[in-house]
Short mmCIF file of C-alpha atoms in Angstrom, two decimals:
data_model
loop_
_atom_site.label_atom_id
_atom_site.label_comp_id
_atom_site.label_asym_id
_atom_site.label_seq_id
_atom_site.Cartn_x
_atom_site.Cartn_y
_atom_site.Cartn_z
CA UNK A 21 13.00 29.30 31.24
CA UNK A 22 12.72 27.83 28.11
CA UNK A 23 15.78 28.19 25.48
CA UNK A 24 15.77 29.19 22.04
CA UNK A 25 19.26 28.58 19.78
CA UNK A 26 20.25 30.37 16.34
CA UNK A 27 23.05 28.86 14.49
CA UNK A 28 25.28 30.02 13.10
CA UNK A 29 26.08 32.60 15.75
CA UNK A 30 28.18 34.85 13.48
CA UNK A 31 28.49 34.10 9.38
CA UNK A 32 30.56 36.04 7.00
CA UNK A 33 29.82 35.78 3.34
CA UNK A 34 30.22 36.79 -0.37
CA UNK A 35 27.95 38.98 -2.10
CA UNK A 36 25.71 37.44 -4.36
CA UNK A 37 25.64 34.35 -2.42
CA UNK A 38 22.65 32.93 -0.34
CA UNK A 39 22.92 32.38 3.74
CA UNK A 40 20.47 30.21 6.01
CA UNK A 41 20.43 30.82 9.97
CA UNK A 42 18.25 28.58 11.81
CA UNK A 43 16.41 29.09 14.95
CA UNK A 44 15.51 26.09 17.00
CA UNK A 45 13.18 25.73 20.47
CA UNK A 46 14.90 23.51 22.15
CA UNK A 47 12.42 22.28 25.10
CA UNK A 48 9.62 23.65 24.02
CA UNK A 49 7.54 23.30 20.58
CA UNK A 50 6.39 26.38 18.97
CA UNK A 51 4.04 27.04 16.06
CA UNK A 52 4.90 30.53 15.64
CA UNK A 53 8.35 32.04 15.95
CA UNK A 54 9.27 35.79 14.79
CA UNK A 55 11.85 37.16 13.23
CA UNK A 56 13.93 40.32 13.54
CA UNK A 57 17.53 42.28 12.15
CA UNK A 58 19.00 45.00 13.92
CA UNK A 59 21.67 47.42 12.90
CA UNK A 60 23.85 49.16 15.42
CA UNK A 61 22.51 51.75 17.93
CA UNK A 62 18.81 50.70 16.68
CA UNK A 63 15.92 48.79 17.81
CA UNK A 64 14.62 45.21 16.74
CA UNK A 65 12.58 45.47 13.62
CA UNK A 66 9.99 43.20 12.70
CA UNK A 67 10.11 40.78 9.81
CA UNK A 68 7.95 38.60 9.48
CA UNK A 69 5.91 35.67 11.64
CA UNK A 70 6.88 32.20 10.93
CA UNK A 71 3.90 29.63 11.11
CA UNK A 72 4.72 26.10 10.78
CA UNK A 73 2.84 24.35 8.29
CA UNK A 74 2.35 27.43 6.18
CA UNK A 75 3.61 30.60 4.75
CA UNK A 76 5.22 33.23 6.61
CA UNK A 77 3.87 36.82 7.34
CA UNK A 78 5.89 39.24 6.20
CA UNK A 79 6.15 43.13 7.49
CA UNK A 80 5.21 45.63 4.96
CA UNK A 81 8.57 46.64 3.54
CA UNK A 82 10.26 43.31 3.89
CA UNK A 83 10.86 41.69 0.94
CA UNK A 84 9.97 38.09 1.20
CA UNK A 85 11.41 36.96 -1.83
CA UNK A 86 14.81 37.94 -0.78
CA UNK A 87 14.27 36.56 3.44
CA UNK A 88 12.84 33.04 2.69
CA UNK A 89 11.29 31.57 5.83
CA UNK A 90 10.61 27.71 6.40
CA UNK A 91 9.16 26.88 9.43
CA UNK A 92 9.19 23.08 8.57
CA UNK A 93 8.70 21.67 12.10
CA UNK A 94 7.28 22.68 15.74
CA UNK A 95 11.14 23.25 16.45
CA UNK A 96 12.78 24.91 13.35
CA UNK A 97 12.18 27.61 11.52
CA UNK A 98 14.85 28.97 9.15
CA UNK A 99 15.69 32.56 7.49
CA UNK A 100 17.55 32.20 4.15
CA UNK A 101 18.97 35.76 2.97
CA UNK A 102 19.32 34.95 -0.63
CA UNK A 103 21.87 36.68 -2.86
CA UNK A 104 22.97 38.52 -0.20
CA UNK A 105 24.03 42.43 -0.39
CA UNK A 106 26.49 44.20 2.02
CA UNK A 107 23.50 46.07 2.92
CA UNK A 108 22.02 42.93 4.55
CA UNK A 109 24.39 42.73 6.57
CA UNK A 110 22.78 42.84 10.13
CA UNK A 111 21.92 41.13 13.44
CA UNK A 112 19.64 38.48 13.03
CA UNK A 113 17.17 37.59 16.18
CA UNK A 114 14.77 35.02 16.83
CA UNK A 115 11.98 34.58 18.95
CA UNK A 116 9.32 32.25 20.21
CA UNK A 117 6.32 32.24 22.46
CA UNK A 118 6.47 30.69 25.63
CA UNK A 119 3.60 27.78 25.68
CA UNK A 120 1.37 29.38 28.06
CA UNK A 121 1.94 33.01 27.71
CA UNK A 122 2.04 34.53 24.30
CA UNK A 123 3.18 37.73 25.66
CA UNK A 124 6.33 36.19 27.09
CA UNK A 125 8.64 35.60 24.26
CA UNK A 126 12.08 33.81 24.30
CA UNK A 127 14.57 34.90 21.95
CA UNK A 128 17.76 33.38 20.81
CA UNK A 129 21.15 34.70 20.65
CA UNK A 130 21.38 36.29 17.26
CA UNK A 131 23.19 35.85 14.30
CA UNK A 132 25.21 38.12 13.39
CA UNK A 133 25.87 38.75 9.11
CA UNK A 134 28.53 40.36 7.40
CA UNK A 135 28.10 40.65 4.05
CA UNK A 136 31.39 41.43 1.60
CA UNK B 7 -1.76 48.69 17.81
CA UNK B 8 -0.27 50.76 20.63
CA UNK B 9 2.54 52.39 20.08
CA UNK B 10 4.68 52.95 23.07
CA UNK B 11 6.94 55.72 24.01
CA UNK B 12 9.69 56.00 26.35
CA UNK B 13 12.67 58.12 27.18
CA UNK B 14 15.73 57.17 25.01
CA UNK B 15 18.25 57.22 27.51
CA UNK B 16 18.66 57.86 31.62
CA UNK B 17 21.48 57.09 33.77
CA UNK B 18 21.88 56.09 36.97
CA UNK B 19 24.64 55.08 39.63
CA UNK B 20 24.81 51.84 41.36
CA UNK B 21 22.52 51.46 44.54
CA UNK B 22 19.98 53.31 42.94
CA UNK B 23 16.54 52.63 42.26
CA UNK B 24 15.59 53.08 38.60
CA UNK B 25 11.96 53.87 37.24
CA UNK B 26 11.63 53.66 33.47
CA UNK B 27 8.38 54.91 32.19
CA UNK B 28 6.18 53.68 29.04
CA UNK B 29 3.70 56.03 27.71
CA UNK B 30 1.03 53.42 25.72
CA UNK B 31 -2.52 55.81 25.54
CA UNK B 32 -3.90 53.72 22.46
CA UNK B 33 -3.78 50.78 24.92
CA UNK B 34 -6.63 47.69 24.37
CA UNK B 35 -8.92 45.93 26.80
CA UNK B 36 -7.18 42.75 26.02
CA UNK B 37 -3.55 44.13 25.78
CA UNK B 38 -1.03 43.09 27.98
CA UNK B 39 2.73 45.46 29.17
CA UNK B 40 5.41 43.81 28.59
CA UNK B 41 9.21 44.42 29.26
CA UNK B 42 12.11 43.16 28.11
CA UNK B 43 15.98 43.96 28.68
CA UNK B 44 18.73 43.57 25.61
CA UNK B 45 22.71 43.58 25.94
CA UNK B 46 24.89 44.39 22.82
CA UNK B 47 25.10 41.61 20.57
CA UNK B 48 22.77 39.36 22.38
CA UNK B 49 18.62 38.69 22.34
CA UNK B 50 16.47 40.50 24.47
CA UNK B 51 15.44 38.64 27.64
CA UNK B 52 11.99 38.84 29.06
CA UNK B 53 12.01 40.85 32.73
CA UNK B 54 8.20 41.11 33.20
CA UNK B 55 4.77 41.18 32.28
CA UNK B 56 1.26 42.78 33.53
CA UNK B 57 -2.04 43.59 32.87
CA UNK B 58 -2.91 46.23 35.97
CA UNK B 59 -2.20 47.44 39.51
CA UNK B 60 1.56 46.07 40.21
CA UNK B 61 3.20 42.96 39.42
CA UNK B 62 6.96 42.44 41.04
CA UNK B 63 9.48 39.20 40.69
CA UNK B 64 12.74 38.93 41.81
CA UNK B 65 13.95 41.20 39.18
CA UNK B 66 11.62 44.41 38.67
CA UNK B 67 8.91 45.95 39.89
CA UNK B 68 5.83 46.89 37.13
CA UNK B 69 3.82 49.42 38.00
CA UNK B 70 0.21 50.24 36.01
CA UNK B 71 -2.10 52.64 37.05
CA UNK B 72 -5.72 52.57 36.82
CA UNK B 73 -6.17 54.20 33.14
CA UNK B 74 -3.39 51.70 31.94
CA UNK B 75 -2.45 54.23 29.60
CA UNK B 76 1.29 54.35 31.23
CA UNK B 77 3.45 51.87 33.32
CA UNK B 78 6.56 52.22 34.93
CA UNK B 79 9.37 49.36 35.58
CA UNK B 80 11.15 49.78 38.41
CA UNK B 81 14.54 48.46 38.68
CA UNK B 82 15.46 48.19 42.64
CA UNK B 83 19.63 48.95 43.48
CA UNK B 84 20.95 48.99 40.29
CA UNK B 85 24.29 47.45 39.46
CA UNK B 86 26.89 48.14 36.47
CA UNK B 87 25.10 44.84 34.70
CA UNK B 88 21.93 46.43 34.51
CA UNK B 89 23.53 48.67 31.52
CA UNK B 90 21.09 47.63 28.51
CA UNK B 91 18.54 48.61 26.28
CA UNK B 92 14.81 48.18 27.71
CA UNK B 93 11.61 47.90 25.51
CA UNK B 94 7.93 48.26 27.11
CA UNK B 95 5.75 46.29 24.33
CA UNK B 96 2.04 46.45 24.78
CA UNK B 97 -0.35 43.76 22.99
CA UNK B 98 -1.19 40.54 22.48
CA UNK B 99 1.59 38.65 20.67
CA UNK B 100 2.52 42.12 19.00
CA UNK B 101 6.41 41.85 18.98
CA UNK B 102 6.85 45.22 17.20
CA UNK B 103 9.67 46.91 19.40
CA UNK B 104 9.41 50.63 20.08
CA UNK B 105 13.10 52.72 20.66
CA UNK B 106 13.41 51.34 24.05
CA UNK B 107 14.94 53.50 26.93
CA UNK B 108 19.21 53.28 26.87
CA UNK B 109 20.33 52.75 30.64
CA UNK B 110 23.78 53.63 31.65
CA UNK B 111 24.43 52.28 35.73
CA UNK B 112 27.46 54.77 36.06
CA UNK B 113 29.95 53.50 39.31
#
C-alpha cells in the first residue's frame, strides 16, 4: 500500500516556542491530507483538512491561528503548533486518501509532542 | 453525518473468532463502512471497506446487512497482535473517528 511519513517522529520543546511536523506521501500525490492529535486512552480527533493550493478547513473548536497548515505541494503538507503550551502536547497523526478510493485512507506514524 | 457506535472494549483469547459490531442508523445512500485498526503510539491502518452484503480479504471479514444500518467485522483466529483499538467510520471521505471498540486477545 501506499506510505505516508511524519517527521519528526517524536519532538520535545519549550513553551512559548513554535513546532512544525510535516507529513509527506511518499508514492502517491495527494490533494487533500487530514489532520488529527490524540491524547492517551482517547480517540483521533479531527482538525482540520489540508487542500493544496488553498486554505485549510478547520474543525469547529480548533483554533487555526494557533495549528497553521501549509499544504504547499501534492506531497507535503505541514502542521506548525505555534507558541506552543504544555497543553498541546499530544500525538500528532496524518492521513491521506488513497488515489482511487477516498474511503481508504493512509496514515503516517505520528508525531508525538511534549511540550515543557 | 453518521455517527457510529460500538462497544468500548471486548476480549478475547487466541484461536478465537472475533465479531466487532458498528451501530451507524443515520447511514447515507452514498456512504461507505469503513474499518480501521490502531496500535499505541502508531497510525491507524486501514483493514477494510464495504458498501453491502459481505466483503472479506485476507485479514477480516465485513459483514452488512440489508438495512445497512449496522455491520460487523469479523476477525477470524485471533492472535496476541490483534490487541488494538478498532474504529468503524461510515461516509464519504468523513474521517471523524468515533470511540472505537478496545480489543484485548488474552493467551
Amino acid at each position: 500500500g501506499a506510505v505516508v511519513s511524519q517527521h519528526p517522529s517524536w519532538v520535545i520543546c519549550k513553551s512559548g516556542t513554535s513546532v512544525k511536523i510535516e507529513c509527506r506521501s511518499l508514492d502517491f500525490q495527494a490533494t487533500t491530507m487530514f489532520w488529527y492529535r490524540q491524547f492517551p486512552k482517547q480517540s483521533l480527533m479531527l482538525m482540520a483538512t489540508s487542500n493544496e493550493g488553498s486554505k485549510a478547513t478547520y474543525e469547529q473548536g480548533v483554533e487555526k491561528d494557533k495549528f497553521l497548515i501549509n499544504h504547499a505541494s501534492l506531497t507535503l503538507s505541514t502542521l506548525t503548533v505555534t507558541s506552543a503550551h504544555p497543553e498541546d502536547s499530544s500525538f500528532y497523526i496524518c492521513s491521506a486518501p488513497d488515489t482511487f478510493s477516498y474511503n481508504e485512507q493512509f496514515f503516517g506514524p505520528g508525531t508525538r509532542l511534549t511540550v515543557l | 453525518l453518521a455517527k457510529t457506535t460500538q462497544p468500548i472494549s471486548m476480549d478475547s483469547y487466541e484461536g478465537q473468532e472475533v465479531n466487532i459490531t458498528c451501530s451507524h442508523n443515520n447511514i447515507a445512500t452514498n456512504d461507505y463502512i469503513t474499518w480501521y485498526q490502531q496500535f499505541p503510539s502508531q497510525g491507524p491502518r486501514f483493514i477494510i471497506q464495504g458498501y453491502k452484503t459481505k466483503v472479506t480479504n485476507e485479514v477480516a471479514s465485513l459483514f452488512i446487512p440489508a438495512d445497512r444500518k449496522s455491520s460487523t467485522l469479523s476477525l477470524p483466529r485471533v492472535s496476541l497482535s490483534d490487541t488494538a483499538v478498532y474504529y468503524c467510520l461510515v461516509g464519504v471521505g468523513d474521517m471523524r473517528f468515533g470511540a472505537g471498540t478496545r480489543l484485548t486477545v488474552k493467551p
